PDB file of C-alpha atoms in Angstrom:
ATOM      1  CA  MET A   1      -0.003   0.006  -0.002  1.00 53.00           C
ATOM      2  CA  GLY A   2       2.795   2.419   0.952  1.00 65.00           C
ATOM      3  CA  GLU A   3       4.691   1.761  -2.276  1.00 66.00           C
ATOM      4  CA  ASP A   4       1.511   2.308  -4.313  1.00 72.00           C
ATOM      5  CA  LEU A   5       0.909   5.693  -2.625  1.00 79.00           C
ATOM      6  CA  GLU A   6       4.505   6.790  -3.309  1.00 80.00           C
ATOM      7  CA  ARG A   7       4.128   5.832  -6.977  1.00 76.00           C
ATOM      8  CA  LEU A   8       0.889   7.824  -7.076  1.00 77.00           C
ATOM      9  CA  LYS A   9       2.592  10.921  -5.688  1.00 77.00           C
ATOM     10  CA  GLN A  10       5.545  10.536  -8.074  1.00 74.00           C
ATOM     11  CA  ARG A  11       3.236  10.347 -11.094  1.00 73.00           C
ATOM     12  CA  MET A  12       1.646  13.668 -10.141  1.00 77.00           C
ATOM     13  CA  PRO A  13       4.042  16.184  -8.566  1.00 82.00           C
ATOM     14  CA  LEU A  14       2.275  18.410  -6.052  1.00 88.00           C
ATOM     15  CA  LEU A  15       3.255  21.645  -7.855  1.00 87.00           C
ATOM     16  CA  GLU A  16       1.908  20.303 -11.175  1.00 80.00           C
ATOM     17  CA  TYR A  17      -1.355  19.304  -9.471  1.00 87.00           C
ATOM     18  CA  LEU A  18      -1.740  22.740  -7.962  1.00 89.00           C
ATOM     19  CA  GLN A  19      -1.084  24.395 -11.321  1.00 83.00           C
ATOM     20  CA  ARG A  20      -3.736  22.173 -12.910  1.00 77.00           C
ATOM     21  CA  HIS A  21      -6.149  23.649 -10.404  1.00 80.00           C
ATOM     22  CA  HIS A  22      -5.153  27.228 -11.318  1.00 82.00           C
ATOM     23  CA  TRP A  23      -2.797  27.911  -8.406  1.00 90.00           C
ATOM     24  CA  SER A  24       0.084  30.207  -9.238  1.00 86.00           C
ATOM     25  CA  GLY A  25       3.150  30.784  -7.087  1.00 86.00           C
ATOM     26  CA  CYS A  26       6.401  32.715  -7.244  1.00 86.00           C
ATOM     27  CA  PRO A  27       9.890  31.471  -6.314  1.00 82.00           C
ATOM     28  CA  ALA A  28      10.464  32.136  -2.595  1.00 81.00           C
ATOM     29  CA  GLY A  29      13.877  33.799  -2.322  1.00 69.00           C
ATOM     30  CA  ALA A  30      16.912  31.596  -2.897  1.00 57.00           C
ATOM     31  CA  ARG A  31      15.162  28.501  -1.571  1.00 64.00           C
ATOM     32  CA  SER A  32      13.724  25.862  -3.876  1.00 73.00           C
ATOM     33  CA  GLU A  33      10.189  26.794  -2.895  1.00 87.00           C
ATOM     34  CA  PHE A  34       7.193  28.581  -4.321  1.00 89.00           C
ATOM     35  CA  VAL A  35       4.798  30.838  -2.457  1.00 93.00           C
ATOM     36  CA  GLY A  36       1.306  32.028  -3.347  1.00 94.00           C
ATOM     37  CA  LEU A  37      -2.171  32.606  -1.989  1.00 95.00           C
ATOM     38  CA  CYS A  38      -3.544  29.654  -0.070  1.00 96.00           C
ATOM     39  CA  PRO A  39      -6.223  27.726  -2.031  1.00 94.00           C
ATOM     40  CA  LEU A  40      -7.581  26.323   1.234  1.00 95.00           C
ATOM     41  CA  HIS A  41      -8.734  29.586   2.819  1.00 93.00           C
ATOM     42  CA  ALA A  42      -9.288  33.238   1.891  1.00 91.00           C
ATOM     43  CA  GLU A  43      -6.271  35.506   2.280  1.00 91.00           C
ATOM     44  CA  THR A  44      -4.763  38.606   0.761  1.00 92.00           C
ATOM     45  CA  ARG A  45      -1.060  38.012   1.539  1.00 93.00           C
ATOM     46  CA  PRO A  46       0.691  34.889   0.181  1.00 94.00           C
ATOM     47  CA  SER A  47       1.434  32.376   2.890  1.00 95.00           C
ATOM     48  CA  PHE A  48       1.121  29.057   1.055  1.00 96.00           C
ATOM     49  CA  TYR A  49       4.524  27.443   0.427  1.00 95.00           C
ATOM     50  CA  VAL A  50       5.285  24.518  -1.861  1.00 93.00           C
ATOM     51  CA  ASN A  51       8.551  22.560  -1.832  1.00 90.00           C
ATOM     52  CA  PRO A  52       8.760  20.720  -5.183  1.00 85.00           C
ATOM     53  CA  LEU A  53      11.810  18.704  -4.126  1.00 83.00           C
ATOM     54  CA  LYS A  54      10.077  17.266  -1.061  1.00 88.00           C
ATOM     55  CA  ASN A  55       6.644  17.321  -2.741  1.00 89.00           C
ATOM     56  CA  LEU A  56       5.154  19.002   0.314  1.00 94.00           C
ATOM     57  CA  PHE A  57       3.124  22.150   1.124  1.00 96.00           C
ATOM     58  CA  TYR A  58       2.588  24.270   4.200  1.00 96.00           C
ATOM     59  CA  CYS A  59       0.395  27.320   4.816  1.00 96.00           C
ATOM     60  CA  HIS A  60       1.486  29.736   7.532  1.00 95.00           C
ATOM     61  CA  GLY A  61      -1.984  31.273   7.454  1.00 95.00           C
ATOM     62  CA  CYS A  62      -4.239  28.285   8.199  1.00 95.00           C
ATOM     63  CA  GLY A  63      -1.596  25.900   9.493  1.00 96.00           C
ATOM     64  CA  GLN A  64      -2.387  23.106   7.081  1.00 96.00           C
ATOM     65  CA  GLY A  65       0.351  21.129   5.491  1.00 96.00           C
ATOM     66  CA  GLY A  66       1.270  17.784   3.989  1.00 95.00           C
ATOM     67  CA  ASP A  67       1.674  15.930   0.704  1.00 94.00           C
ATOM     68  CA  LEU A  68      -0.405  15.612  -2.458  1.00 93.00           C
ATOM     69  CA  ILE A  69      -2.931  13.249  -0.927  1.00 93.00           C
ATOM     70  CA  ARG A  70      -3.433  15.504   2.100  1.00 95.00           C
ATOM     71  CA  PHE A  71      -3.951  18.512  -0.164  1.00 96.00           C
ATOM     72  CA  ALA A  72      -6.579  16.646  -2.232  1.00 93.00           C
ATOM     73  CA  GLN A  73      -8.353  15.718   0.999  1.00 93.00           C
ATOM     74  CA  LEU A  74      -8.520  19.319   2.183  1.00 94.00           C
ATOM     75  CA  TYR A  75      -9.204  20.962  -1.164  1.00 92.00           C
ATOM     76  CA  HIS A  76     -11.983  18.622  -2.290  1.00 89.00           C
ATOM     77  CA  HIS A  77     -13.359  17.751   1.166  1.00 89.00           C
ATOM     78  CA  LEU A  78     -12.679  14.045   0.719  1.00 88.00           C
ATOM     79  CA  SER A  79     -11.742  11.214   3.037  1.00 88.00           C
ATOM     80  CA  PHE A  80      -8.254   9.700   2.699  1.00 90.00           C
ATOM     81  CA  ARG A  81      -9.586   6.801   0.598  1.00 85.00           C
ATOM     82  CA  GLN A  82     -11.722   9.090  -1.547  1.00 85.00           C
ATOM     83  CA  SER A  83      -8.745  11.386  -2.235  1.00 87.00           C
ATOM     84  CA  ILE A  84      -6.684   8.419  -3.513  1.00 86.00           C
ATOM     85  CA  ILE A  85      -9.517   7.375  -5.874  1.00 78.00           C
ATOM     86  CA  HIS A  86      -9.828  10.995  -7.033  1.00 78.00           C
ATOM     87  CA  LEU A  87      -6.139  11.244  -7.835  1.00 83.00           C
ATOM     88  CA  GLN A  88      -6.067   7.867  -9.583  1.00 77.00           C
ATOM     89  CA  GLU A  89      -8.991   8.903 -11.794  1.00 71.00           C
ATOM     90  CA  GLU A  90      -7.400  12.236 -12.599  1.00 71.00           C
ATOM     91  CA  LEU A  91      -4.174  10.563 -13.662  1.00 71.00           C
ATOM     92  CA  ALA A  92      -5.940   7.886 -15.689  1.00 68.00           C
ATOM     93  CA  PRO A  93      -6.055   8.480 -19.459  1.00 71.00           C
ATOM     94  CA  THR A  94      -9.676   7.352 -19.325  1.00 82.00           C
ATOM     95  CA  ALA A  95     -10.736  10.747 -17.974  1.00 82.00           C
ATOM     96  CA  GLN A  96      -9.469  12.480 -21.112  1.00 85.00           C
ATOM     97  CA  LEU A  97     -10.908   9.752 -23.327  1.00 93.00           C
ATOM     98  CA  LEU A  98     -14.366  10.200 -21.794  1.00 94.00           C
ATOM     99  CA  ARG A  99     -14.091  13.984 -22.186  1.00 94.00           C
ATOM    100  CA  HIS A 100     -13.305  13.577 -25.915  1.00 95.00           C
ATOM    101  CA  THR A 101     -16.166  11.091 -26.254  1.00 97.00           C
ATOM    102  CA  ALA A 102     -18.653  13.450 -24.581  1.00 97.00           C
ATOM    103  CA  ALA A 103     -17.507  16.288 -26.878  1.00 97.00           C
ATOM    104  CA  PHE A 104     -18.006  14.038 -29.916  1.00 98.00           C
ATOM    105  CA  TYR A 105     -21.525  13.196 -28.825  1.00 98.00           C
ATOM    106  CA  GLN A 106     -22.293  16.892 -28.397  1.00 98.00           C
ATOM    107  CA  LEU A 107     -21.382  17.384 -32.059  1.00 97.00           C
ATOM    108  CA  GLU A 108     -23.439  14.345 -33.053  1.00 97.00           C
ATOM    109  CA  LEU A 109     -26.532  15.893 -31.442  1.00 97.00           C
ATOM    110  CA  HIS A 110     -26.553  18.507 -34.209  1.00 94.00           C
ATOM    111  CA  ARG A 111     -25.812  16.034 -36.992  1.00 96.00           C
ATOM    112  CA  TYR A 112     -28.765  13.731 -36.395  1.00 96.00           C
ATOM    113  CA  PRO A 113     -32.251  15.276 -35.992  1.00 96.00           C
ATOM    114  CA  GLU A 114     -33.653  12.381 -33.912  1.00 97.00           C
ATOM    115  CA  GLY A 115     -31.617  13.463 -30.895  1.00 97.00           C
ATOM    116  CA  ILE A 116     -32.956  17.036 -30.829  1.00 97.00           C
ATOM    117  CA  GLN A 117     -36.454  15.705 -31.646  1.00 97.00           C
ATOM    118  CA  TYR A 118     -36.380  13.335 -28.656  1.00 97.00           C
ATOM    119  CA  LEU A 119     -35.209  16.133 -26.336  1.00 98.00           C
ATOM    120  CA  ALA A 120     -38.104  18.297 -27.554  1.00 97.00           C
ATOM    121  CA  GLU A 121     -40.548  15.448 -26.902  1.00 96.00           C
ATOM    122  CA  ARG A 122     -39.281  15.306 -23.354  1.00 96.00           C
ATOM    123  CA  GLY A 123     -39.780  19.033 -22.969  1.00 96.00           C
ATOM    124  CA  VAL A 124     -36.141  20.108 -23.351  1.00 97.00           C
ATOM    125  CA  SER A 125     -35.733  22.680 -26.118  1.00 95.00           C
ATOM    126  CA  ASP A 126     -33.581  25.527 -24.794  1.00 96.00           C
ATOM    127  CA  SER A 127     -30.346  25.415 -26.813  1.00 96.00           C
ATOM    128  CA  THR A 128     -28.341  27.265 -24.130  1.00 96.00           C
ATOM    129  CA  LEU A 129     -29.474  24.800 -21.494  1.00 96.00           C
ATOM    130  CA  ILE A 130     -28.545  21.859 -23.738  1.00 97.00           C
ATOM    131  CA  GLU A 131     -25.072  23.351 -24.129  1.00 96.00           C
ATOM    132  CA  ASN A 132     -24.702  24.106 -20.420  1.00 94.00           C
ATOM    133  CA  LEU A 133     -25.539  20.522 -19.504  1.00 96.00           C
ATOM    134  CA  ALA A 134     -23.301  19.239 -22.355  1.00 96.00           C
ATOM    135  CA  ILE A 135     -26.072  16.979 -23.641  1.00 98.00           C
ATOM    136  CA  GLY A 136     -25.117  14.906 -26.686  1.00 98.00           C
ATOM    137  CA  TYR A 137     -26.407  12.129 -28.877  1.00 98.00           C
ATOM    138  CA  ALA A 138     -24.899   8.736 -29.740  1.00 98.00           C
ATOM    139  CA  HIS A 139     -26.120   7.618 -33.135  1.00 96.00           C
ATOM    140  CA  GLY A 140     -23.911   4.544 -32.957  1.00 95.00           C
ATOM    141  CA  GLY A 141     -21.358   2.972 -35.254  1.00 93.00           C
ATOM    142  CA  ASN A 142     -19.042   5.958 -35.652  1.00 94.00           C
ATOM    143  CA  LEU A 143     -17.308   6.525 -32.284  1.00 96.00           C
ATOM    144  CA  ARG A 144     -14.353   4.144 -32.758  1.00 94.00           C
ATOM    145  CA  PRO A 145     -12.851   5.716 -35.924  1.00 94.00           C
ATOM    146  CA  HIS A 146     -13.215   9.167 -34.359  1.00 95.00           C
ATOM    147  CA  LEU A 147     -11.317   8.150 -31.200  1.00 94.00           C
ATOM    148  CA  GLN A 148      -8.676   6.330 -33.239  1.00 92.00           C
ATOM    149  CA  ASN A 149      -8.105   9.487 -35.246  1.00 93.00           C
ATOM    150  CA  LEU A 150      -7.438  11.231 -31.928  1.00 91.00           C
ATOM    151  CA  GLY A 151      -4.742   8.638 -31.143  1.00 88.00           C
ATOM    152  CA  TYR A 152      -6.607   6.286 -28.812  1.00 88.00           C
ATOM    153  CA  SER A 153      -5.890   2.578 -29.207  1.00 87.00           C
ATOM    154  CA  LEU A 154      -8.545  -0.068 -29.576  1.00 89.00           C
ATOM    155  CA  GLU A 155      -7.563  -1.452 -26.151  1.00 85.00           C
ATOM    156  CA  GLN A 156      -8.066   1.922 -24.455  1.00 86.00           C
ATOM    157  CA  VAL A 157     -11.514   2.261 -25.945  1.00 92.00           C
ATOM    158  CA  LEU A 158     -12.385  -1.305 -24.934  1.00 90.00           C
ATOM    159  CA  GLN A 159     -11.135  -0.824 -21.351  1.00 83.00           C
ATOM    160  CA  ALA A 160     -13.238   2.321 -21.010  1.00 89.00           C
ATOM    161  CA  GLY A 161     -16.289   0.280 -21.972  1.00 92.00           C
ATOM    162  CA  LEU A 162     -17.192   2.490 -24.924  1.00 96.00           C
ATOM    163  CA  ILE A 163     -17.306  -0.450 -27.356  1.00 94.00           C
ATOM    164  CA  GLY A 164     -17.957  -4.114 -26.869  1.00 89.00           C
ATOM    165  CA  ARG A 165     -15.671  -7.034 -27.739  1.00 82.00           C
ATOM    166  CA  GLN A 166     -17.444  -7.416 -31.061  1.00 87.00           C
ATOM    167  CA  GLY A 167     -16.653  -3.789 -31.916  1.00 86.00           C
ATOM    168  CA  GLN A 168     -20.185  -2.430 -31.464  1.00 93.00           C
ATOM    169  CA  ASP A 169     -20.702   0.942 -29.771  1.00 96.00           C
ATOM    170  CA  THR A 170     -21.981   0.730 -26.169  1.00 96.00           C
ATOM    171  CA  PHE A 171     -24.234   3.724 -26.750  1.00 97.00           C
ATOM    172  CA  CYS A 172     -26.527   3.554 -29.815  1.00 97.00           C
ATOM    173  CA  HIS A 173     -29.554   5.770 -30.404  1.00 97.00           C
ATOM    174  CA  ARG A 174     -29.212   7.384 -26.972  1.00 98.00           C
ATOM    175  CA  VAL A 175     -29.195  10.911 -25.665  1.00 98.00           C
ATOM    176  CA  ILE A 176     -26.013  11.321 -23.644  1.00 98.00           C
ATOM    177  CA  PHE A 177     -25.393  13.191 -20.400  1.00 98.00           C
ATOM    178  CA  PRO A 178     -21.769  13.372 -19.198  1.00 97.00           C
ATOM    179  CA  CYS A 179     -21.327  12.570 -15.504  1.00 94.00           C
ATOM    180  CA  CYS A 180     -18.584  14.569 -13.789  1.00 89.00           C
ATOM    181  CA  LEU A 181     -16.552  14.688 -10.566  1.00 79.00           C
ATOM    182  CA  GLN A 182     -14.392  17.744  -9.833  1.00 71.00           C
ATOM    183  CA  ASP A 183     -14.768  18.942 -13.434  1.00 76.00           C
ATOM    184  CA  ARG A 184     -13.655  15.580 -14.899  1.00 82.00           C
ATOM    185  CA  VAL A 185     -15.930  13.391 -16.993  1.00 90.00           C
ATOM    186  CA  VAL A 186     -15.976  10.055 -15.149  1.00 87.00           C
ATOM    187  CA  ASN A 187     -18.975   8.363 -16.788  1.00 93.00           C
ATOM    188  CA  LEU A 188     -21.651   8.743 -19.437  1.00 97.00           C
ATOM    189  CA  TYR A 189     -25.378   8.260 -18.982  1.00 97.00           C
ATOM    190  CA  GLY A 190     -27.293   7.221 -22.069  1.00 97.00           C
ATOM    191  CA  ARG A 191     -31.083   7.440 -22.347  1.00 97.00           C
ATOM    192  CA  SER A 192     -32.546   5.279 -25.159  1.00 97.00           C
ATOM    193  CA  ILE A 193     -34.767   7.009 -27.671  1.00 97.00           C
ATOM    194  CA  GLY A 194     -36.052   3.646 -28.928  1.00 91.00           C
ATOM    195  CA  ALA A 195     -37.162   0.289 -27.592  1.00 91.00           C
ATOM    196  CA  ALA A 196     -33.859  -0.601 -25.864  1.00 93.00           C
ATOM    197  CA  PHE A 197     -33.571  -0.584 -22.063  1.00 95.00           C
ATOM    198  CA  PRO A 198     -33.978   3.095 -21.116  1.00 94.00           C
ATOM    199  CA  HIS A 199     -30.948   3.604 -18.863  1.00 95.00           C
ATOM    200  CA  ARG A 200     -27.305   2.849 -19.483  1.00 96.00           C
ATOM    201  CA  LEU A 201     -24.116   3.864 -17.629  1.00 95.00           C
ATOM    202  CA  LEU A 202     -20.573   2.637 -18.224  1.00 92.00           C
ATOM    203  CA  PRO A 203     -19.403   0.127 -15.586  1.00 85.00           C
ATOM    204  CA  ARG A 204     -17.644   2.850 -13.598  1.00 82.00           C
ATOM    205  CA  SER A 205     -18.413   5.201 -10.732  1.00 80.00           C
ATOM    206  CA  LYS A 206     -21.393   7.401 -11.728  1.00 87.00           C
ATOM    207  CA  GLY A 207     -19.551  10.429 -10.426  1.00 83.00           C
ATOM    208  CA  GLY A 208     -20.796  13.235  -8.221  1.00 87.00           C
ATOM    209  CA  LEU A 209     -24.115  15.030  -8.030  1.00 95.00           C
ATOM    210  CA  PHE A 210     -25.041  16.193 -11.517  1.00 96.00           C
ATOM    211  CA  ALA A 211     -24.015  19.796 -12.333  1.00 94.00           C
ATOM    212  CA  TRP A 212     -22.895  20.219  -8.730  1.00 93.00           C
ATOM    213  CA  HIS A 213     -20.378  22.945  -9.668  1.00 90.00           C
ATOM    214  CA  PHE A 214     -23.393  25.095 -10.605  1.00 92.00           C
ATOM    215  CA  VAL A 215     -25.660  24.006  -7.773  1.00 95.00           C
ATOM    216  CA  ARG A 216     -23.432  23.929  -4.714  1.00 92.00           C
ATOM    217  CA  GLN A 217     -23.682  27.725  -4.228  1.00 93.00           C
ATOM    218  CA  PHE A 218     -27.398  27.504  -3.330  1.00 95.00           C
ATOM    219  CA  PRO A 219     -28.465  27.221   0.333  1.00 94.00           C
ATOM    220  CA  GLU A 220     -31.583  25.320  -0.820  1.00 97.00           C
ATOM    221  CA  VAL A 221     -31.164  22.439  -3.255  1.00 98.00           C
ATOM    222  CA  ILE A 222     -33.854  20.502  -5.125  1.00 98.00           C
ATOM    223  CA  LEU A 223     -32.997  16.831  -5.523  1.00 98.00           C
ATOM    224  CA  VAL A 224     -34.641  14.770  -8.304  1.00 98.00           C
ATOM    225  CA  GLU A 225     -34.288  11.200  -9.575  1.00 96.00           C
ATOM    226  CA  GLY A 226     -33.727  11.631 -13.268  1.00 96.00           C
ATOM    227  CA  LEU A 227     -31.698  13.848 -15.568  1.00 97.00           C
ATOM    228  CA  PHE A 228     -34.731  14.820 -17.635  1.00 97.00           C
ATOM    229  CA  ASP A 229     -36.386  15.952 -14.400  1.00 97.00           C
ATOM    230  CA  LEU A 230     -33.341  18.108 -13.785  1.00 98.00           C
ATOM    231  CA  ALA A 231     -33.202  19.445 -17.352  1.00 98.00           C
ATOM    232  CA  VAL A 232     -36.841  20.517 -17.343  1.00 98.00           C
ATOM    233  CA  LEU A 233     -36.586  22.168 -13.934  1.00 98.00           C
ATOM    234  CA  TRP A 234     -33.479  24.043 -15.027  1.00 98.00           C
ATOM    235  CA  GLN A 235     -35.370  25.171 -18.126  1.00 97.00           C
ATOM    236  CA  GLU A 236     -38.173  26.443 -15.903  1.00 97.00           C
ATOM    237  CA  GLY A 237     -35.720  28.501 -13.855  1.00 97.00           C
ATOM    238  CA  PHE A 238     -35.037  26.121 -10.944  1.00 98.00           C
ATOM    239  CA  ARG A 239     -31.242  26.111 -11.392  1.00 97.00           C
ATOM    240  CA  ASN A 240     -30.725  24.890  -7.839  1.00 98.00           C
ATOM    241  CA  THR A 241     -31.711  21.353  -8.970  1.00 98.00           C
ATOM    242  CA  THR A 242     -29.326  18.426  -8.903  1.00 98.00           C
ATOM    243  CA  CYS A 243     -29.545  14.670  -9.375  1.00 97.00           C
ATOM    244  CA  ALA A 244     -27.778  11.558  -8.157  1.00 94.00           C
ATOM    245  CA  ILE A 245     -29.039   9.595 -11.206  1.00 95.00           C
ATOM    246  CA  GLY A 246     -31.500   7.418  -9.359  1.00 92.00           C
ATOM    247  CA  THR A 247     -32.397   7.310  -5.683  1.00 92.00           C
ATOM    248  CA  HIS A 248     -29.152   5.717  -4.403  1.00 89.00           C
ATOM    249  CA  PHE A 249     -26.517   8.120  -3.052  1.00 88.00           C
ATOM    250  CA  THR A 250     -22.852   7.193  -3.176  1.00 82.00           C
ATOM    251  CA  SER A 251     -20.618   8.258  -0.269  1.00 75.00           C
ATOM    252  CA  GLN A 252     -19.106  10.904  -2.576  1.00 78.00           C
ATOM    253  CA  GLN A 253     -22.520  12.364  -3.386  1.00 88.00           C
ATOM    254  CA  LEU A 254     -23.541  12.354   0.260  1.00 86.00           C
ATOM    255  CA  ALA A 255     -20.359  14.217   1.186  1.00 82.00           C
ATOM    256  CA  GLN A 256     -21.092  16.806  -1.528  1.00 88.00           C
ATOM    257  CA  ILE A 257     -24.625  17.631  -0.430  1.00 91.00           C
ATOM    258  CA  CYS A 258     -23.562  17.711   3.254  1.00 87.00           C
ATOM    259  CA  ASP A 259     -20.700  20.142   2.639  1.00 84.00           C
ATOM    260  CA  ARG A 260     -22.638  22.873   4.487  1.00 83.00           C
ATOM    261  CA  ARG A 261     -24.855  22.322   7.543  1.00 83.00           C
ATOM    262  CA  ASP A 262     -27.171  25.250   6.803  1.00 90.00           C
ATOM    263  CA  ARG A 263     -28.428  23.658   3.561  1.00 94.00           C
ATOM    264  CA  THR A 264     -32.040  22.775   2.955  1.00 96.00           C
ATOM    265  CA  VAL A 265     -32.678  19.806   0.671  1.00 97.00           C
ATOM    266  CA  VAL A 266     -36.054  19.518  -1.059  1.00 98.00           C
ATOM    267  CA  ILE A 267     -36.544  15.994  -2.401  1.00 98.00           C
ATOM    268  CA  ALA A 268     -38.797  15.776  -5.477  1.00 97.00           C
ATOM    269  CA  PHE A 269     -38.651  12.074  -6.412  1.00 96.00           C
ATOM    270  CA  ASP A 270     -41.109  10.275  -8.677  1.00 91.00           C
ATOM    271  CA  ASP A 271     -44.623   9.738  -7.273  1.00 85.00           C
ATOM    272  CA  ASP A 272     -44.803   6.112  -8.435  1.00 78.00           C
ATOM    273  CA  ASP A 273     -47.963   4.040  -8.149  1.00 75.00           C
ATOM    274  CA  ASN A 274     -46.059   1.572  -5.901  1.00 79.00           C
ATOM    275  CA  GLN A 275     -44.749   4.476  -3.779  1.00 85.00           C
ATOM    276  CA  ALA A 276     -41.138   3.409  -4.349  1.00 88.00           C
ATOM    277  CA  GLY A 277     -40.122   7.007  -4.967  1.00 87.00           C
ATOM    278  CA  LEU A 278     -41.749   8.170  -1.755  1.00 90.00           C
ATOM    279  CA  ARG A 279     -40.064   5.412   0.294  1.00 93.00           C
ATOM    280  CA  ALA A 280     -36.700   6.254  -1.252  1.00 93.00           C
ATOM    281  CA  ALA A 281     -37.245   9.958  -0.515  1.00 94.00           C
ATOM    282  CA  GLU A 282     -38.107   9.266   3.111  1.00 94.00           C
ATOM    283  CA  ASN A 283     -35.100   6.943   3.595  1.00 94.00           C
ATOM    284  CA  LEU A 284     -32.714   9.439   2.029  1.00 94.00           C
ATOM    285  CA  GLY A 285     -34.364  12.296   3.894  1.00 94.00           C
ATOM    286  CA  ARG A 286     -33.677  10.578   7.229  1.00 94.00           C
ATOM    287  CA  ARG A 287     -30.004  10.150   6.324  1.00 91.00           C
ATOM    288  CA  LEU A 288     -29.673  13.788   5.406  1.00 93.00           C
ATOM    289  CA  HIS A 289     -31.589  14.907   8.487  1.00 92.00           C
ATOM    290  CA  GLN A 290     -29.241  12.839  10.677  1.00 89.00           C
ATOM    291  CA  ALA A 291     -26.354  14.600   8.992  1.00 87.00           C
ATOM    292  CA  GLY A 292     -27.769  17.927  10.181  1.00 90.00           C
ATOM    293  CA  LEU A 293     -29.516  19.162   7.071  1.00 93.00           C
ATOM    294  CA  THR A 294     -33.070  20.518   6.818  1.00 96.00           C
ATOM    295  CA  VAL A 295     -35.116  18.216   4.609  1.00 97.00           C
ATOM    296  CA  ARG A 296     -38.537  18.605   2.926  1.00 97.00           C
ATOM    297  CA  ILE A 297     -40.310  16.177   0.622  1.00 97.00           C
ATOM    298  CA  VAL A 298     -42.411  17.319  -2.361  1.00 97.00           C
ATOM    299  CA  HIS A 299     -45.608  15.495  -3.183  1.00 94.00           C
ATOM    300  CA  LEU A 300     -46.447  15.625  -6.892  1.00 94.00           C
ATOM    301  CA  PRO A 301     -49.715  14.446  -8.439  1.00 92.00           C
ATOM    302  CA  ALA A 302     -50.083  10.649  -8.419  1.00 91.00           C
ATOM    303  CA  GLY A 303     -47.941   8.854 -10.970  1.00 91.00           C
ATOM    304  CA  GLN A 304     -45.921  11.894 -11.975  1.00 94.00           C
ATOM    305  CA  ASP A 305     -42.337  13.030 -11.782  1.00 95.00           C
ATOM    306  CA  PRO A 306     -41.134  16.624 -12.375  1.00 97.00           C
ATOM    307  CA  ASN A 307     -40.608  15.951 -16.074  1.00 97.00           C
ATOM    308  CA  SER A 308     -44.115  14.532 -16.653  1.00 96.00           C
ATOM    309  CA  PHE A 309     -45.604  17.171 -14.343  1.00 96.00           C
ATOM    310  CA  PHE A 310     -44.511  19.935 -16.770  1.00 96.00           C
ATOM    311  CA  ALA A 311     -45.290  17.816 -19.815  1.00 94.00           C
ATOM    312  CA  ALA A 312     -48.890  17.577 -18.540  1.00 94.00           C
ATOM    313  CA  GLY A 313     -49.175  21.347 -18.639  1.00 95.00           C
ATOM    314  CA  ALA A 314     -47.937  22.461 -15.233  1.00 96.00           C
ATOM    315  CA  THR A 315     -46.387  25.924 -14.927  1.00 96.00           C
ATOM    316  CA  GLN A 316     -43.494  27.321 -12.925  1.00 97.00           C
ATOM    317  CA  ASN A 317     -46.044  28.634 -10.391  1.00 97.00           C
ATOM    318  CA  ASP A 318     -47.563  25.168 -10.061  1.00 97.00           C
ATOM    319  CA  PHE A 319     -44.196  23.755  -9.061  1.00 97.00           C
ATOM    320  CA  VAL A 320     -43.564  26.663  -6.683  1.00 97.00           C
ATOM    321  CA  PHE A 321     -46.872  25.721  -5.031  1.00 97.00           C
ATOM    322  CA  CYS A 322     -45.576  22.163  -4.622  1.00 96.00           C
ATOM    323  CA  LEU A 323     -42.366  23.434  -3.112  1.00 97.00           C
ATOM    324  CA  GLU A 324     -44.207  25.673  -0.668  1.00 96.00           C
ATOM    325  CA  HIS A 325     -46.321  22.763   0.494  1.00 96.00           C
ATOM    326  CA  ALA A 326     -43.449  20.301   0.763  1.00 96.00           C
ATOM    327  CA  GLU A 327     -43.601  18.137   3.901  1.00 94.00           C
ATOM    328  CA  SER A 328     -40.931  18.772   6.537  1.00 94.00           C
ATOM    329  CA  LEU A 329     -39.140  15.689   7.803  1.00 84.00           C
TER     330      LEU A 329
END
C-alpha cells in the first residue's frame, strides 16, 4: 500500500497538481520553494509554500500542510480513501478519453435530428441549456474511428467500456449526459430514444451530483431522480436542482450535499404508483436529516415526476406551489 501511494505521488508532482487547479506561485527567495495565496482559505497576503523537491506544502496562514494526498483531501473535502480514488482517476487516461467522447456526442446531437427531436418530446428545447448541460447524442457505429483519429488505441476504448468485444458501440440511439466529478468526465449516462432498455451507464463510478459545480452555491437544493427531471426544472428556472441519477446516493454524493450544515434539501422524487419514490425519498431524507440538514419532501400528483408534471401542462407557479407545500421531515 505504501509503495503504491509513493508511486501515485511521483506520477503527479504536487506543484503540477496545484497548477492544474489554477494555483500560481512565485519562487520564494533563494530557496527551492514557491509561495502564493492559499487555495484552502481566503487570504490577501501569500502564505502558502510549496517545496517541489520534497513534494510538500505548508500554509502559515491556516496551519495546514502535507503531501499531495493531504492537499486533495482538504481541497476537495474528501476522506483519505476518496482522495486516492480521485487522484487515480485524474491521472488515468480514461478521464481524457471520456471527455473527448462526450464532446464528440455533443457534435453528433446537431448532426442527427432524432436526438434534438427526442429532447423536444421530453420538454427540453432551450439550446443554451442543452449546451450548459453538455447533452449529446450517440447515433452509434461511428465513435471508434473518431477516437482512433485522436490517437486512442482499440484497447483503451475497450477498457473504458465504450465499445464491446465485437466492436459495437456501447451507446446507440441514446441521448447522452456526461457525469462529472471535480470537473472531470468520469462516466456517461445514455437514455434510449427507442425500444432498448432506457438507462445505461458505463461500468464505472457514476460520479458526483449532476451539475454540482453550478448548484453547490445555493443554500436550498432541489433533488430529483432523473436527468430529464433536472433538465426541465433548469429550463423552468429552478437552477438549484441536482440529481444523483436514481435514488441511491454514493458516499461521494452524500459528502457533496452535506458540505454545508445550513443547507435545505427539497426531495422531489417520482410519485410512483407503488410508492417506491416516496419510500426512497423518506429513507434518504432521514439520512440527510441525521447529517444535520433541513429536509422537505415534495408531493407531486399521483404517478408523476417533475418531467411529466410539466409535460402535462404544469407551470412554474404550479411547481412553486408544490415546493411551498413540501412536507418537513
